[in-house]
Amino acid sequence: MIINTELEYKGDLFPSKIVSYTQEVDSIFFNTDNNVILKVTVLRDSMIRFRFTTKGYFSNDFSYAIDKSQSHGYNNLEVSEEKDHFKIKTSKVSVIVQKHDLRVGIYDLDGKTILEDEIGFHWEENYEYGGNIVKMSKVSRDGESFYGLGDKATHLNLKGKRLENWATDQYAFSKDQEPLYKVVPFYIGLHDDVSYGVFFDNTFRSYFDFAHERKNVTSFWADGGEMNYYFIYGPKMSDVVKTYTHLTGKPELPPLWTLGYHQCKWSYYPESKVKEITGKFRELQIPCDAIYLDIDYMEGFRCFTWSKEYFPDPKRMVAELAKDGFKTVVIIDPGIKIDKDYWVYKEGLEKDYFCKRADGPYMKGKVWPGDCNFPDYTNPEVREWWAGLFKELVSEIGVKGVWNDMNEPAVMEVPTKTFPLDVRHNYDGNNCSHRKAHNVYGTQMARATYEGIKRFAYPKRPFVITRSAYSGAQRYTSSWTGDNVATWEHLWIANIQMQRMSMSGMGFTGSDIGGFAEQPSAELYARWIQLGVFHPFCRTHSSGHHGEQEPWSFGDEVIDITRKFVELRYQLLPYLYTMFWQYVNDGVPMLKPLVYFDQEDKQTHYRTDEFIFGNQILVCPILEPNALGRRMYLPQGNWYNYWTQEVVKGKRELWVATDFDQIPLFVKEGAIIPKYPIQQYVGELEIVDLSLEVFYKLGKEKSHVYEDAQDGYDYNKGRYSYKTFSLNGKDKELIIQQHKEGDFETLYKTIKISLIGLPFKIKEIEIDNEKVSFESVSYDGNCCITVDKDFTELHLIG
Ligand code: GLC
């Protein structure tokens, strides 16, 4: 690991004074007399890009992270020259660039500092490789907090930490271990109630130091490439996250079944074993939608082949599983076995699609199949070829999803665990070495896989899961957090990783429930499933080397707990799908750490355990053995304890007692939570009515429900239904108004409303301003009312 020490600062170079500047539409170029150019581009009033070169000109502007379809535009842009600085002003912020040393400061319109350079941009020439090690240092203030950076197994608040970005196969990683599988060089700063973001879009090995080395300095640097970062102004953290997600892109809606429960193990084989597992799910009535085949389904670990011995007729098996509601997902790794009789290898060789070393030979490395060559997914032609390879798997055999693993890329039996740095890559026509392509290799593989599945699954939606990823990968794929361990500490890590991934734009993520390495105790597995059902991606996976890890491997009590929580997830599918829709449309993270929920409450800045699932459900896992409850922090507002229906006032720490088959769950007062009936898999039942659980509040609250055909692309043509329910509670009245967008018609005709916490006895019911009889809405005098799904206003009078 190369760490810059004070000594190395001796080699640092700095910009000198500005000698000229020019403006081209939204970009202002500042030229120094030592050939440095700073290009400041205003993308939005609240998003500004800073790009530096030390060569006197810029190289081709290319990024895998940025979503090309995103829209830009600002309301105001003024550039002015003062005695010692230039000022760029938008309708949200002003940027000051110092004339004598190119240092930058960013301020809000009241002049309050948001982010200021300490040394600012500086660099060190890299004599070994050419180019520069590019560096940036910013002033870090007392009380400032830092979040983001994707997949880090450490405290949610990154203050005081140094972190490294280099995609790494980190088997059985430990707390604070660096680096891990994914690279998201984006952080959020929070100081004095103002949030801002920095996205350092540089794919070389990079580092972030949040007041670790020097108390008042935040710095980031990379082993090569450009100093190229995007500054995003909040002031709310939600604005920062949404803007970042907009910049790096949002996924398509996944098919609804992918939000169900998935079962995986290394490996389920032969076919009879797979059937035994799926059969047991149905027998025990534990809902499950997906079954995974790990590497042993292949013939000698050759991708796109099937073991004839274990899976003699995959098409029939996949169809039989599908009949029972199971979607088959198979693993595909990047290493292609060197075998002259293997069609994929032959094609790759003939077309010259494998990565090469600097001097010409193919990059050779050991992975599961033995010696392999590796496709260069940064070459668009290779991606196209790779996509085509999925034809048989998807179109003919009927596989519904693909799991991309080992794509850091991982290489066995070498100390670096990956390719040598001299390996060459196409990088979409910007030829480069592995130093630059390493961190995006996995994303480009997942992208090619996604293109293939999308092509052959059409008109259904594709599903891909990846282990390695760079910013922007969310456009193509979901992900999981790699080879974790069956320990309580890892349960704590998983909880934080998922919150962090969510606020780093890559929300469709889960951990291996129960832990991949080693064997969980019954209690640990139960606690993990209780958390896992509240993660966007929900899959049990294990290495299978230490014992069984199916829900029934831990005795009857755990079977019941698993069933109870997985059933709850299936009931909450419309709520989960609505969360996903808000992520896809507005970049809203599906999981929200407490600091995201209320950044003004300083108590939230160092909270790690509690998070908001969607907008209105607060989840707090139990992370210790033998705990029948825990201390936790409830943020502002009033909350219903989900289990007792007791209303609890927030903005305070409290003890919450729970039984072993519960974890602290709270619902925001005023929330309307949609539920479907329990199904063993998505689509098992025809939904005859939608349930709405209404948590009474004195005051107003809005809730939403998104629905569509649950798969396919009709939703893009307006065939979706996005309902807003506005609740208004008074002393002796409750009004619920419904507003619908989109022209999808749900099959069900009625909505079943359950009233929770209603403080009065209903004397009269009006629907759309007309009084109705209790019988006509099946009101039982207790809690439930059944109404036509298209009501506009429901008025309950006490
Ligand atoms: C890697 C993956 C793991 C998988 C195993 C075998 O360790 O992270 O999920 O089961 O390889 O394919």
Coordinates of N, CA and C in Angstrom, one line a residue, residues 253 259 502 534-536 569 572-585 587-592 611-617 704-706 722:
L253 N -36.3 -0.5 -12.9 CA -37.1 -1.2 -11.9 C -36.7 -2.7 -12.1
L259 N -37.4 -8.9 -5.3 CA -37.5 -8.3 -3.9 C -38.0 -9.3 -2.9
S502 N -26.5 2.4 0.4 CA -27.8 3.1 0.0 C -27.5 4.6 -0.1
F534 N -35.1 -6.6 5.9 CA -35.2 -5.1 5.7 C -34.1 -4.6 4.8
H535 N -33.3 -5.4 4.2 CA -32.3 -5.0 3.2 C -32.9 -5.1 1.8
P536 N -32.5 -4.2 0.9 CA -33.1 -4.3 -0.4 C -33.0 -5.6 -1.1
R569 N -41.8 -9.6 5.1 CA -41.3 -9.0 3.9 C -42.2 -9.1 2.7
L572 N -44.9 -6.8 2.9 CA -44.5 -5.4 2.6 C -44.0 -5.2 1.2
L573 N -44.2 -6.2 0.3 CA -43.7 -6.0 -1.0 C -44.2 -4.7 -1.7
P574 N -45.5 -4.3 -1.6 CA -45.8 -3.1 -2.2 C -45.1 -1.9 -1.6
Y575 N -44.8 -2.0 -0.4 CA -44.0 -0.9 0.3 C -42.6 -0.9 -0.2
L576 N -42.0 -2.1 -0.3 CA -40.6 -2.2 -0.9 C -40.5 -1.7 -2.3
Y577 N -41.5 -2.1 -3.1 CA -41.5 -1.8 -4.5 C -41.7 -0.2 -4.6
T578 N -42.4 0.4 -3.7 CA -42.6 1.8 -3.8 C -41.3 2.5 -3.4
M579 N -40.6 1.9 -2.4 CA -39.2 2.5 -2.1 C -38.3 2.4 -3.4
F580 N -38.4 1.3 -4.1 CA -37.6 1.1 -5.2 C -37.9 2.1 -6.3
W581 N -39.2 2.3 -6.5 CA -39.7 3.3 -7.5 C -39.1 4.7 -7.2
Q582 N -39.1 5.0 -5.9 CA -38.6 6.4 -5.5 C -37.1 6.5 -5.7
Y583 N -36.4 5.3 -5.6 CA -35.0 5.3 -5.9 C -34.8 5.4 -7.4
V584 N -35.5 4.7 -8.2 CA -35.4 4.7 -9.6 C -35.8 6.1 -10.2
N585 N -36.8 6.7 -9.6 CA -37.2 8.0 -10.2 C -36.5 9.2 -9.7
G587 N -33.8 9.0 -7.2 CA -32.5 8.8 -6.5 C -32.6 8.8 -5.0
V588 N -33.8 8.5 -4.5 CA -34.0 8.5 -3.0 C -33.4 7.2 -2.5
P589 N -32.5 7.2 -1.5 CA -32.0 5.9 -1.1 C -33.1 5.1 -0.3
M590 N -33.0 3.8 -0.5 CA -34.1 3.0 0.1 C -33.9 2.9 1.6
L591 N -32.7 2.8 2.1 CA -32.4 2.8 3.5 C -31.8 4.2 3.9
K592 N -32.3 4.7 5.0 CA -31.8 6.0 5.4 C -31.2 6.0 6.8
F611 N -32.0 2.5 11.4 CA -32.2 3.2 10.1 C -33.6 3.2 9.7
I612 N -33.9 4.0 8.7 CA -35.3 4.1 8.2 C -35.4 3.3 7.0
F613 N -36.3 2.3 7.0 CA -36.5 1.4 5.8 C -37.6 2.1 5.0
G614 N -37.3 2.6 3.8 CA -38.2 3.4 3.0 C -38.3 4.8 3.7
N615 N -39.6 5.2 3.9 CA -39.8 6.5 4.5 C -40.4 6.5 5.9
Q616 N -41.0 5.4 6.2 CA -41.8 5.4 7.4 C -41.7 4.3 8.4
I617 N -40.8 3.4 8.1 CA -40.6 2.3 9.1 C -39.1 2.4 9.6
H704 N -47.2 6.8 0.0 CA -47.3 6.5 -1.4 C -47.4 5.0 -1.6
V705 N -48.0 4.6 -2.7 CA -48.0 3.2 -3.1 C -47.8 3.1 -4.6
Y706 N -46.7 2.4 -5.0 CA -46.4 2.2 -6.4 C -46.8 0.8 -6.8
Y722 N -49.3 5.2 -9.3 CA -48.5 5.8 -8.2 C -49.6 6.6 -7.3

